[in-house]
Amino acid sequence: MSDEHILSERPEIHDGVLVLRFNRPEKKNAITRTMYQRLTEELLSANRDESIRAVAILGTPGVFSAGNDMADFIAFAMGGSLGTEVLDFLAALSTMEKPLVSGVDGLAIGIGTTIHLHCDMTFASPRSLFKTPFVDLALVPEAASSLLGPLTMGHQRAFAMFAAGEGFTAEEARDAGLIWKVVAETEVEHATLACATALAAKPPQALKIARDLIRQGRPDVAARISEEARWFSAQLKSEEAMQAFQTFMARKR
Ligand code: COA
């Protein structure tokens, strides 16, 4: 698996913003272990790099990400290893020390949706769809979405999204507080980068203090990520999950 599935653009060309892009459109930007690893390395080095003042995360036209690569789920269900890449990524994402801005145009499935619970400002086009079919796959919420979901949007909307697997339009996601603004699909990248650049230009110390204060109300995210991961791994090995994966694999036959 090569590195071109995550593209990174240095802060020198984006006025202090590190831009990370999912770039595996032929697989709907499904995220492999290698891609998680690369994202983790980028986020951790962004924390250490003083020239990076904000991070922007983008997908490709029509798709942000279809979530975790199903092949990795199936490999684990068949007795392989899941590795530490996903959990390493979630740890880096949830403890990120610099502002995170994301831009969605199109599909945002699974972690393609839950990632935004950890972002500070998210822009999405009207054709975007936010959906977490965890339970339909016989899986459970991840990325602390079982905790941050109800905190962000209240019980009923969180249940609809993270348990019932209802898809949310961009407007519904905005009304639920998952994202900041709906912008035209031609404007997603521009709005995302303009927002990140504006944050990067602010006094960094004051912005960090403000961000830390605002995020302090979050209870123990790391503990919830671990608890969800235990259930998630157990469910991946379940008979009901195997049936769901087989249905996915057989859908085009
Ligand atoms: N993991 C691995 N591959 C994936 C994928 C995923 N999560 N999502 C899509 N792909 C692949 C498909 O297998 C297909 O590959 P192929 O052309 O080699 O067969 C390619 O991406 C295009 O997907 P396709 O299903 O043909 O596109 P679509 O527009 O009909 O449907 C989705 C798009 C995203 C709705 C559908 O692919 C889907 O439901 N994917 C699974 C999403 C999911 O459940 N993610 C995990 C959440 S926990």
PDB file of C-alpha atoms and ligand atoms in Angstrom:
ATOM      1  CA  MET A   1       0.000   0.000   0.000  1.00  0.00           C
ATOM      2  CA  SER A   2       1.617   3.197  -1.062  1.00  0.00           C
ATOM      3  CA  ASP A   3       1.575   6.580   0.496  1.00  0.00           C
ATOM      4  CA  GLU A   4      -0.342   8.319  -2.251  1.00  0.00           C
ATOM      5  CA  HIS A   5      -3.610   7.320  -0.600  1.00  0.00           C
ATOM      6  CA  ILE A   6      -2.994  10.097   1.929  1.00  0.00           C
ATOM      7  CA  LEU A   7      -1.686  13.286   0.427  1.00  0.00           C
ATOM      8  CA  SER A   8      -0.142  15.929   2.621  1.00  0.00           C
ATOM      9  CA  GLU A   9       0.626  19.489   1.687  1.00  0.00           C
ATOM     10  CA  ARG A  10       3.087  21.407   3.794  1.00  0.00           C
ATOM     11  CA  PRO A  11       2.231  24.580   5.745  1.00  0.00           C
ATOM     12  CA  GLU A  12       4.627  26.643   3.623  1.00  0.00           C
ATOM     13  CA  ILE A  13       2.159  26.522   0.723  1.00  0.00           C
ATOM     14  CA  HIS A  14      -0.971  26.989   2.832  1.00  0.00           C
ATOM     15  CA  ASP A  15      -0.024  29.815   5.232  1.00  0.00           C
ATOM     16  CA  GLY A  16       0.610  27.653   8.288  1.00  0.00           C
ATOM     17  CA  VAL A  17      -1.958  24.938   7.508  1.00  0.00           C
ATOM     18  CA  LEU A  18      -1.073  21.289   7.046  1.00  0.00           C
ATOM     19  CA  VAL A  19      -3.516  19.860   4.504  1.00  0.00           C
ATOM     20  CA  LEU A  20      -4.259  16.139   4.595  1.00  0.00           C
ATOM     21  CA  ARG A  21      -6.316  14.561   1.829  1.00  0.00           C
ATOM     22  CA  PHE A  22      -7.835  11.128   1.473  1.00  0.00           C
ATOM     23  CA  ASN A  23      -6.892  10.054  -2.027  1.00  0.00           C
ATOM     24  CA  ARG A  24      -8.213   6.591  -2.738  1.00  0.00           C
ATOM     25  CA  PRO A  25     -11.322   7.512  -4.734  1.00  0.00           C
ATOM     26  CA  GLU A  26     -11.448   4.161  -6.574  1.00  0.00           C
ATOM     27  CA  LYS A  27     -12.289   2.606  -3.174  1.00  0.00           C
ATOM     28  CA  LYS A  28     -14.374   5.552  -1.984  1.00  0.00           C
ATOM     29  CA  ASN A  29     -11.459   6.640   0.208  1.00  0.00           C
ATOM     30  CA  ALA A  30     -11.889   3.594   2.470  1.00  0.00           C
ATOM     31  CA  ILE A  31      -9.157   3.818   5.090  1.00  0.00           C
ATOM     32  CA  THR A  32      -6.576   1.029   5.339  1.00  0.00           C
ATOM     33  CA  ARG A  33      -4.193   0.341   8.195  1.00  0.00           C
ATOM     34  CA  THR A  34      -1.390   1.993   6.223  1.00  0.00           C
ATOM     35  CA  MET A  35      -3.504   5.098   5.709  1.00  0.00           C
ATOM     36  CA  TYR A  36      -4.307   5.314   9.436  1.00  0.00           C
ATOM     37  CA  GLN A  37      -0.618   4.978  10.206  1.00  0.00           C
ATOM     38  CA  ARG A  38       0.255   7.771   7.825  1.00  0.00           C
ATOM     39  CA  LEU A  39      -2.457  10.027   9.266  1.00  0.00           C
ATOM     40  CA  THR A  40      -1.198   9.367  12.783  1.00  0.00           C
ATOM     41  CA  GLU A  41       2.358  10.255  11.831  1.00  0.00           C
ATOM     42  CA  GLU A  42       1.152  13.464  10.205  1.00  0.00           C
ATOM     43  CA  LEU A  43      -0.939  14.520  13.216  1.00  0.00           C
ATOM     44  CA  LEU A  44       1.792  13.746  15.741  1.00  0.00           C
ATOM     45  CA  SER A  45       4.424  15.605  13.755  1.00  0.00           C
ATOM     46  CA  ALA A  46       2.023  18.540  13.310  1.00  0.00           C
ATOM     47  CA  ASN A  47       1.877  18.856  17.092  1.00  0.00           C
ATOM     48  CA  ARG A  48       5.671  19.136  17.214  1.00  0.00           C
ATOM     49  CA  ASP A  49       6.056  21.446  14.216  1.00  0.00           C
ATOM     50  CA  GLU A  50       5.773  25.117  15.144  1.00  0.00           C
ATOM     51  CA  SER A  51       5.230  26.137  11.543  1.00  0.00           C
ATOM     52  CA  ILE A  52       1.920  24.232  11.558  1.00  0.00           C
ATOM     53  CA  ARG A  53      -0.832  26.280  13.188  1.00  0.00           C
ATOM     54  CA  ALA A  54      -3.865  24.301  11.978  1.00  0.00           C
ATOM     55  CA  VAL A  55      -4.680  21.091  10.132  1.00  0.00           C
ATOM     56  CA  ALA A  56      -7.255  20.683   7.360  1.00  0.00           C
ATOM     57  CA  ILE A  57      -8.662  17.296   6.349  1.00  0.00           C
ATOM     58  CA  LEU A  58     -10.303  16.832   2.948  1.00  0.00           C
ATOM     59  CA  GLY A  59     -11.559  14.018   0.752  1.00  0.00           C
ATOM     60  CA  THR A  60     -12.039  13.903  -2.994  1.00  0.00           C
ATOM     61  CA  PRO A  61     -14.963  15.274  -5.037  1.00  0.00           C
ATOM     62  CA  GLY A  62     -18.080  13.280  -4.158  1.00  0.00           C
ATOM     63  CA  VAL A  63     -16.563  11.285  -1.344  1.00  0.00           C
ATOM     64  CA  PHE A  64     -14.927  12.151   1.948  1.00  0.00           C
ATOM     65  CA  SER A  65     -14.491   8.537   3.105  1.00  0.00           C
ATOM     66  CA  ALA A  66     -16.467   5.265   3.096  1.00  0.00           C
ATOM     67  CA  GLY A  67     -14.918   4.466   6.460  1.00  0.00           C
ATOM     68  CA  ASN A  68     -12.702   1.642   7.550  1.00  0.00           C
ATOM     69  CA  ASP A  69     -11.560  -0.685   4.771  1.00  0.00           C
ATOM     70  CA  MET A  70     -13.914  -3.656   4.869  1.00  0.00           C
ATOM     71  CA  ALA A  71     -11.117  -5.988   3.785  1.00  0.00           C
ATOM     72  CA  ASP A  72      -9.288  -5.240   7.055  1.00  0.00           C
ATOM     73  CA  PHE A  73     -12.444  -6.027   9.045  1.00  0.00           C
ATOM     74  CA  ILE A  74     -12.868  -9.304   7.187  1.00  0.00           C
ATOM     75  CA  ALA A  75      -9.196 -10.246   7.625  1.00  0.00           C
ATOM     76  CA  PHE A  76      -9.549  -9.770  11.381  1.00  0.00           C
ATOM     77  CA  ALA A  77     -12.839 -11.684  11.502  1.00  0.00           C
ATOM     78  CA  MET A  78     -11.052 -14.536   9.709  1.00  0.00           C
ATOM     79  CA  GLY A  79      -8.385 -14.706  12.424  1.00  0.00           C
ATOM     80  CA  GLY A  80      -5.890 -12.048  11.288  1.00  0.00           C
ATOM     81  CA  SER A  81      -4.654  -9.101  13.298  1.00  0.00           C
ATOM     82  CA  LEU A  82      -6.331  -5.718  13.485  1.00  0.00           C
ATOM     83  CA  GLY A  83      -3.059  -4.047  14.446  1.00  0.00           C
ATOM     84  CA  THR A  84      -2.853  -0.886  16.493  1.00  0.00           C
ATOM     85  CA  GLU A  85      -3.182   1.562  13.609  1.00  0.00           C
ATOM     86  CA  VAL A  86      -6.832   2.523  14.145  1.00  0.00           C
ATOM     87  CA  LEU A  87      -6.451   3.043  17.876  1.00  0.00           C
ATOM     88  CA  ASP A  88      -3.186   4.935  17.400  1.00  0.00           C
ATOM     89  CA  PHE A  89      -4.987   7.203  14.964  1.00  0.00           C
ATOM     90  CA  LEU A  90      -7.927   7.773  17.303  1.00  0.00           C
ATOM     91  CA  ALA A  91      -5.537   8.600  20.141  1.00  0.00           C
ATOM     92  CA  ALA A  92      -3.689  11.123  17.971  1.00  0.00           C
ATOM     93  CA  LEU A  93      -6.918  12.603  16.614  1.00  0.00           C
ATOM     94  CA  SER A  94      -8.645  12.968  19.960  1.00  0.00           C
ATOM     95  CA  THR A  95      -5.604  14.528  21.658  1.00  0.00           C
ATOM     96  CA  MET A  96      -4.629  16.784  18.769  1.00  0.00           C
ATOM     97  CA  GLU A  97      -3.211  20.025  20.085  1.00  0.00           C
ATOM     98  CA  LYS A  98      -3.918  22.226  17.065  1.00  0.00           C
ATOM     99  CA  PRO A  99      -7.194  23.255  15.431  1.00  0.00           C
ATOM    100  CA  LEU A 100      -8.667  20.692  13.068  1.00  0.00           C
ATOM    101  CA  VAL A 101     -10.888  21.803  10.205  1.00  0.00           C
ATOM    102  CA  SER A 102     -12.539  19.324   7.859  1.00  0.00           C
ATOM    103  CA  GLY A 103     -14.332  19.568   4.540  1.00  0.00           C
ATOM    104  CA  VAL A 104     -16.832  17.020   3.249  1.00  0.00           C
ATOM    105  CA  ASP A 105     -18.220  16.707  -0.240  1.00  0.00           C
ATOM    106  CA  GLY A 106     -20.308  13.565  -0.608  1.00  0.00           C
ATOM    107  CA  LEU A 107     -20.121  10.288   1.286  1.00  0.00           C
ATOM    108  CA  ALA A 108     -18.963  10.298   4.897  1.00  0.00           C
ATOM    109  CA  ILE A 109     -19.480   6.792   6.266  1.00  0.00           C
ATOM    110  CA  GLY A 110     -18.418   5.244   9.556  1.00  0.00           C
ATOM    111  CA  ILE A 111     -15.236   6.913  10.713  1.00  0.00           C
ATOM    112  CA  GLY A 112     -15.770   9.263   7.766  1.00  0.00           C
ATOM    113  CA  THR A 113     -18.534  10.690   9.968  1.00  0.00           C
ATOM    114  CA  THR A 114     -17.164  10.173  13.479  1.00  0.00           C
ATOM    115  CA  ILE A 115     -13.876  11.905  12.649  1.00  0.00           C
ATOM    116  CA  HIS A 116     -15.774  15.232  12.628  1.00  0.00           C
ATOM    117  CA  LEU A 117     -16.717  14.837  16.294  1.00  0.00           C
ATOM    118  CA  HIS A 118     -13.023  15.517  16.917  1.00  0.00           C
ATOM    119  CA  CYS A 119     -12.744  18.414  14.487  1.00  0.00           C
ATOM    120  CA  ASP A 120     -13.287  22.016  15.507  1.00  0.00           C
ATOM    121  CA  MET A 121     -15.048  23.274  12.369  1.00  0.00           C
ATOM    122  CA  THR A 122     -16.435  21.223   9.481  1.00  0.00           C
ATOM    123  CA  PHE A 123     -17.830  22.359   6.141  1.00  0.00           C
ATOM    124  CA  ALA A 124     -19.994  20.111   3.967  1.00  0.00           C
ATOM    125  CA  SER A 125     -21.733  20.320   0.617  1.00  0.00           C
ATOM    126  CA  PRO A 126     -25.499  19.771   0.233  1.00  0.00           C
ATOM    127  CA  ARG A 127     -24.884  16.417  -1.500  1.00  0.00           C
ATOM    128  CA  SER A 128     -23.024  15.069   1.549  1.00  0.00           C
ATOM    129  CA  LEU A 129     -24.338  12.091   3.474  1.00  0.00           C
ATOM    130  CA  PHE A 130     -23.277  11.343   7.033  1.00  0.00           C
ATOM    131  CA  LYS A 131     -23.999   7.763   8.016  1.00  0.00           C
ATOM    132  CA  THR A 132     -22.689   5.240  10.502  1.00  0.00           C
ATOM    133  CA  PRO A 133     -24.076   1.771   9.711  1.00  0.00           C
ATOM    134  CA  PHE A 134     -22.284   0.224  12.694  1.00  0.00           C
ATOM    135  CA  VAL A 135     -25.186  -1.834  13.986  1.00  0.00           C
ATOM    136  CA  ASP A 136     -26.218  -2.905  10.480  1.00  0.00           C
ATOM    137  CA  LEU A 137     -22.733  -4.397  10.195  1.00  0.00           C
ATOM    138  CA  ALA A 138     -23.230  -5.970  13.654  1.00  0.00           C
ATOM    139  CA  LEU A 139     -20.633  -3.536  14.996  1.00  0.00           C
ATOM    140  CA  VAL A 140     -20.777  -0.781  17.612  1.00  0.00           C
ATOM    141  CA  PRO A 141     -19.993   2.957  17.622  1.00  0.00           C
ATOM    142  CA  GLU A 142     -16.309   3.934  17.642  1.00  0.00           C
ATOM    143  CA  ALA A 143     -14.080   7.015  17.990  1.00  0.00           C
ATOM    144  CA  ALA A 144     -15.926   7.860  21.239  1.00  0.00           C
ATOM    145  CA  SER A 145     -19.036   8.588  19.169  1.00  0.00           C
ATOM    146  CA  SER A 146     -21.145   6.832  21.822  1.00  0.00           C
ATOM    147  CA  LEU A 147     -20.015   9.575  24.201  1.00  0.00           C
ATOM    148  CA  LEU A 148     -19.457  12.638  22.008  1.00  0.00           C
ATOM    149  CA  GLY A 149     -22.521  11.892  19.850  1.00  0.00           C
ATOM    150  CA  PRO A 150     -25.137  12.384  22.596  1.00  0.00           C
ATOM    151  CA  LEU A 151     -23.115  15.259  24.081  1.00  0.00           C
ATOM    152  CA  THR A 152     -23.086  17.010  20.725  1.00  0.00           C
ATOM    153  CA  MET A 153     -26.579  16.301  19.445  1.00  0.00           C
ATOM    154  CA  GLY A 154     -28.677  14.876  22.283  1.00  0.00           C
ATOM    155  CA  HIS A 155     -29.887  11.326  22.815  1.00  0.00           C
ATOM    156  CA  GLN A 156     -32.452  10.929  20.058  1.00  0.00           C
ATOM    157  CA  ARG A 157     -30.391  12.269  17.198  1.00  0.00           C
ATOM    158  CA  ALA A 158     -27.317  10.386  18.435  1.00  0.00           C
ATOM    159  CA  PHE A 159     -29.343   7.192  18.692  1.00  0.00           C
ATOM    160  CA  ALA A 160     -30.742   7.736  15.194  1.00  0.00           C
ATOM    161  CA  MET A 161     -27.263   8.248  13.792  1.00  0.00           C
ATOM    162  CA  PHE A 162     -25.071   5.854  15.775  1.00  0.00           C
ATOM    163  CA  ALA A 163     -27.488   3.030  16.626  1.00  0.00           C
ATOM    164  CA  ALA A 164     -30.289   3.143  14.036  1.00  0.00           C
ATOM    165  CA  GLY A 165     -27.812   4.004  11.260  1.00  0.00           C
ATOM    166  CA  GLU A 166     -29.969   6.793   9.836  1.00  0.00           C
ATOM    167  CA  GLY A 167     -28.209   8.875   7.219  1.00  0.00           C
ATOM    168  CA  PHE A 168     -28.015  12.611   7.899  1.00  0.00           C
ATOM    169  CA  THR A 169     -27.983  15.218   5.159  1.00  0.00           C
ATOM    170  CA  ALA A 170     -25.529  18.089   5.478  1.00  0.00           C
ATOM    171  CA  GLU A 171     -28.324  20.307   6.792  1.00  0.00           C
ATOM    172  CA  GLU A 172     -29.346  17.704   9.360  1.00  0.00           C
ATOM    173  CA  ALA A 173     -25.714  17.280  10.394  1.00  0.00           C
ATOM    174  CA  ARG A 174     -25.418  21.038  10.802  1.00  0.00           C
ATOM    175  CA  ASP A 175     -28.643  21.250  12.808  1.00  0.00           C
ATOM    176  CA  ALA A 176     -27.367  18.398  14.987  1.00  0.00           C
ATOM    177  CA  GLY A 177     -24.127  20.285  15.680  1.00  0.00           C
ATOM    178  CA  LEU A 178     -21.909  17.714  13.958  1.00  0.00           C
ATOM    179  CA  ILE A 179     -20.717  20.245  11.391  1.00  0.00           C
ATOM    180  CA  TRP A 180     -20.361  23.989  11.246  1.00  0.00           C
ATOM    181  CA  LYS A 181     -21.620  25.074   7.798  1.00  0.00           C
ATOM    182  CA  VAL A 182     -23.166  23.857   4.575  1.00  0.00           C
ATOM    183  CA  VAL A 183     -21.474  25.331   1.503  1.00  0.00           C
ATOM    184  CA  ALA A 184     -21.758  24.620  -2.234  1.00  0.00           C
ATOM    185  CA  GLU A 185     -19.784  21.601  -3.406  1.00  0.00           C
ATOM    186  CA  THR A 186     -17.518  23.891  -5.442  1.00  0.00           C
ATOM    187  CA  GLU A 187     -16.784  25.854  -2.255  1.00  0.00           C
ATOM    188  CA  VAL A 188     -15.964  23.035   0.198  1.00  0.00           C
ATOM    189  CA  GLU A 189     -12.230  23.069  -0.328  1.00  0.00           C
ATOM    190  CA  HIS A 190     -12.011  26.851  -0.429  1.00  0.00           C
ATOM    191  CA  ALA A 191     -14.164  27.316   2.692  1.00  0.00           C
ATOM    192  CA  THR A 192     -12.222  24.648   4.595  1.00  0.00           C
ATOM    193  CA  LEU A 193      -8.826  26.061   3.702  1.00  0.00           C
ATOM    194  CA  ALA A 194      -9.917  29.673   4.257  1.00  0.00           C
ATOM    195  CA  CYS A 195     -11.183  28.757   7.722  1.00  0.00           C
ATOM    196  CA  ALA A 196      -8.016  26.840   8.596  1.00  0.00           C
ATOM    197  CA  THR A 197      -5.832  29.657   7.272  1.00  0.00           C
ATOM    198  CA  ALA A 198      -7.755  32.228   9.301  1.00  0.00           C
ATOM    199  CA  LEU A 199      -7.272  30.122  12.444  1.00  0.00           C
ATOM    200  CA  ALA A 200      -3.579  29.709  11.602  1.00  0.00           C
ATOM    201  CA  ALA A 201      -3.213  33.497  11.492  1.00  0.00           C
ATOM    202  CA  LYS A 202      -4.640  34.041  14.995  1.00  0.00           C
ATOM    203  CA  PRO A 203      -2.434  34.485  18.064  1.00  0.00           C
ATOM    204  CA  PRO A 204      -1.492  30.826  18.602  1.00  0.00           C
ATOM    205  CA  GLN A 205      -1.270  30.872  22.387  1.00  0.00           C
ATOM    206  CA  ALA A 206      -4.683  32.488  22.849  1.00  0.00           C
ATOM    207  CA  LEU A 207      -6.235  30.139  20.322  1.00  0.00           C
ATOM    208  CA  LYS A 208      -4.750  27.107  22.044  1.00  0.00           C
ATOM    209  CA  ILE A 209      -6.015  28.231  25.442  1.00  0.00           C
ATOM    210  CA  ALA A 210      -9.478  28.913  24.009  1.00  0.00           C
ATOM    211  CA  ARG A 211      -9.549  25.539  22.254  1.00  0.00           C
ATOM    212  CA  ASP A 212      -8.368  23.683  25.355  1.00  0.00           C
ATOM    213  CA  LEU A 213     -10.981  25.430  27.514  1.00  0.00           C
ATOM    214  CA  ILE A 214     -13.770  24.667  25.056  1.00  0.00           C
ATOM    215  CA  ARG A 215     -12.742  21.011  24.809  1.00  0.00           C
ATOM    216  CA  GLN A 216     -12.285  20.608  28.563  1.00  0.00           C
ATOM    217  CA  GLY A 217     -15.978  19.824  28.963  1.00  0.00           C
ATOM    218  CA  ARG A 218     -15.388  16.497  27.214  1.00  0.00           C
ATOM    219  CA  PRO A 219     -15.352  13.621  29.657  1.00  0.00           C
ATOM    220  CA  ASP A 220     -12.861  10.789  29.380  1.00  0.00           C
ATOM    221  CA  VAL A 221     -12.680  10.289  25.636  1.00  0.00           C
ATOM    222  CA  ALA A 222      -9.695   7.910  25.786  1.00  0.00           C
ATOM    223  CA  ALA A 223     -11.463   5.554  28.178  1.00  0.00           C
ATOM    224  CA  ARG A 224     -14.562   5.481  25.959  1.00  0.00           C
ATOM    225  CA  ILE A 225     -12.463   4.805  22.835  1.00  0.00           C
ATOM    226  CA  SER A 226     -10.939   1.799  24.655  1.00  0.00           C
ATOM    227  CA  GLU A 227     -14.296   0.527  25.884  1.00  0.00           C
ATOM    228  CA  GLU A 228     -15.848   0.811  22.423  1.00  0.00           C
ATOM    229  CA  ALA A 229     -12.815  -0.915  20.905  1.00  0.00           C
ATOM    230  CA  ARG A 230     -13.240  -3.935  23.181  1.00  0.00           C
ATOM    231  CA  TRP A 231     -16.850  -4.361  22.065  1.00  0.00           C
ATOM    232  CA  PHE A 232     -15.961  -3.577  18.465  1.00  0.00           C
ATOM    233  CA  SER A 233     -13.262  -6.295  18.312  1.00  0.00           C
ATOM    234  CA  ALA A 234     -15.534  -8.831  19.954  1.00  0.00           C
ATOM    235  CA  GLN A 235     -18.363  -8.037  17.554  1.00  0.00           C
ATOM    236  CA  LEU A 236     -16.031  -8.238  14.535  1.00  0.00           C
ATOM    237  CA  LYS A 237     -15.560 -11.903  15.373  1.00  0.00           C
ATOM    238  CA  SER A 238     -19.287 -12.549  15.749  1.00  0.00           C
ATOM    239  CA  GLU A 239     -21.404 -14.667  13.479  1.00  0.00           C
ATOM    240  CA  GLU A 240     -23.759 -11.757  12.824  1.00  0.00           C
ATOM    241  CA  ALA A 241     -20.860  -9.561  11.650  1.00  0.00           C
ATOM    242  CA  MET A 242     -19.590 -12.277   9.319  1.00  0.00           C
ATOM    243  CA  GLN A 243     -23.032 -12.449   7.738  1.00  0.00           C
ATOM    244  CA  ALA A 244     -23.090  -8.666   7.283  1.00  0.00           C
ATOM    245  CA  PHE A 245     -19.618  -8.675   5.650  1.00  0.00           C
ATOM    246  CA  GLN A 246     -20.639 -11.488   3.319  1.00  0.00           C
ATOM    247  CA  THR A 247     -23.700  -9.484   2.303  1.00  0.00           C
ATOM    248  CA  PHE A 248     -21.452  -6.487   1.518  1.00  0.00           C
ATOM    249  CA  MET A 249     -19.017  -8.587  -0.493  1.00  0.00           C
ATOM    250  CA  ALA A 250     -21.813 -10.338  -2.410  1.00  0.00           C
ATOM    251  CA  ARG A 251     -23.842  -7.189  -3.194  1.00  0.00           C
ATOM    252  CA  LYS A 252     -22.685  -6.914  -6.812  1.00  0.00           C
ATOM    253  CA  ARG A 253     -22.835 -10.605  -7.749  1.00  0.00           C
TER     254      ARG A 253
HETATM  255  N1  COA B   1     -13.936  -0.778   2.362  1.00  0.00           N
HETATM  256  C1  COA B   1     -13.367  -1.312   1.264  1.00  0.00           C
HETATM  257  N2  COA B   1     -13.778  -1.029   0.022  1.00  0.00           N
HETATM  258  C2  COA B   1     -14.817  -0.189  -0.099  1.00  0.00           C
HETATM  259  C3  COA B   1     -15.463   0.397   0.991  1.00  0.00           C
HETATM  260  C4  COA B   1     -14.985   0.076   2.281  1.00  0.00           C
HETATM  261  N3  COA B   1     -15.491   0.607   3.380  1.00  0.00           N
HETATM  262  N4  COA B   1     -16.463   1.190   0.532  1.00  0.00           N
HETATM  263  C5  COA B   1     -16.432   1.089  -0.801  1.00  0.00           C
HETATM  264  N5  COA B   1     -15.440   0.266  -1.184  1.00  0.00           N
HETATM  265  C6  COA B   1     -15.052  -0.101  -2.543  1.00  0.00           C
HETATM  266  C7  COA B   1     -16.054  -1.083  -3.160  1.00  0.00           C
HETATM  267  O1  COA B   1     -15.780  -2.405  -2.751  1.00  0.00           O
HETATM  268  C8  COA B   1     -15.809  -0.847  -4.622  1.00  0.00           C
HETATM  269  O2  COA B   1     -14.635  -1.536  -5.005  1.00  0.00           O
HETATM  270  P1  COA B   1     -14.606  -2.358  -6.395  1.00  0.00           P
HETATM  271  O3  COA B   1     -14.879  -1.335  -7.464  1.00  0.00           O
HETATM  272  O4  COA B   1     -13.217  -2.911  -6.435  1.00  0.00           O
HETATM  273  O5  COA B   1     -15.689  -3.377  -6.289  1.00  0.00           O
HETATM  274  C9  COA B   1     -15.498   0.638  -4.701  1.00  0.00           C
HETATM  275  O6  COA B   1     -15.116   1.032  -3.384  1.00  0.00           O
HETATM  276  C10 COA B   1     -16.699   1.469  -5.082  1.00  0.00           C
HETATM  277  O7  COA B   1     -17.766   1.162  -4.168  1.00  0.00           O
HETATM  278  P2  COA B   1     -19.239   0.821  -4.667  1.00  0.00           P
HETATM  279  O8  COA B   1     -19.915   0.044  -3.584  1.00  0.00           O
HETATM  280  O9  COA B   1     -19.187   0.221  -6.024  1.00  0.00           O
HETATM  281  O10 COA B   1     -19.858   2.282  -4.796  1.00  0.00           O
HETATM  282  P3  COA B   1     -21.348   2.729  -4.543  1.00  0.00           P
HETATM  283  O11 COA B   1     -21.397   4.159  -4.948  1.00  0.00           O
HETATM  284  O12 COA B   1     -22.324   1.769  -5.152  1.00  0.00           O
HETATM  285  O13 COA B   1     -21.536   2.641  -2.938  1.00  0.00           O
HETATM  286  C11 COA B   1     -20.914   2.990  -0.645  1.00  0.00           C
HETATM  287  C12 COA B   1     -20.698   3.413  -2.110  1.00  0.00           C
HETATM  288  C13 COA B   1     -19.895   3.743   0.189  1.00  0.00           C
HETATM  289  C14 COA B   1     -22.327   3.364  -0.219  1.00  0.00           C
HETATM  290  C15 COA B   1     -20.732   1.473  -0.518  1.00  0.00           C
HETATM  291  O14 COA B   1     -19.512   1.111  -1.134  1.00  0.00           O
HETATM  292  C16 COA B   1     -20.665   1.019   0.901  1.00  0.00           C
HETATM  293  O15 COA B   1     -21.687   0.846   1.543  1.00  0.00           O
HETATM  294  N6  COA B   1     -19.433   0.810   1.439  1.00  0.00           N
HETATM  295  C17 COA B   1     -19.238   0.323   2.774  1.00  0.00           C
HETATM  296  C18 COA B   1     -19.320   1.455   3.762  1.00  0.00           C
HETATM  297  C19 COA B   1     -19.189   0.933   5.164  1.00  0.00           C
HETATM  298  O16 COA B   1     -20.029   0.203   5.628  1.00  0.00           O
HETATM  299  N7  COA B   1     -18.080   1.313   5.814  1.00  0.00           N
HETATM  300  C20 COA B   1     -17.729   0.820   7.124  1.00  0.00           C
HETATM  301  C21 COA B   1     -18.466   1.585   8.182  1.00  0.00           C
HETATM  302  S1  COA B   1     -18.059   1.003   9.783  1.00  0.00           S
END
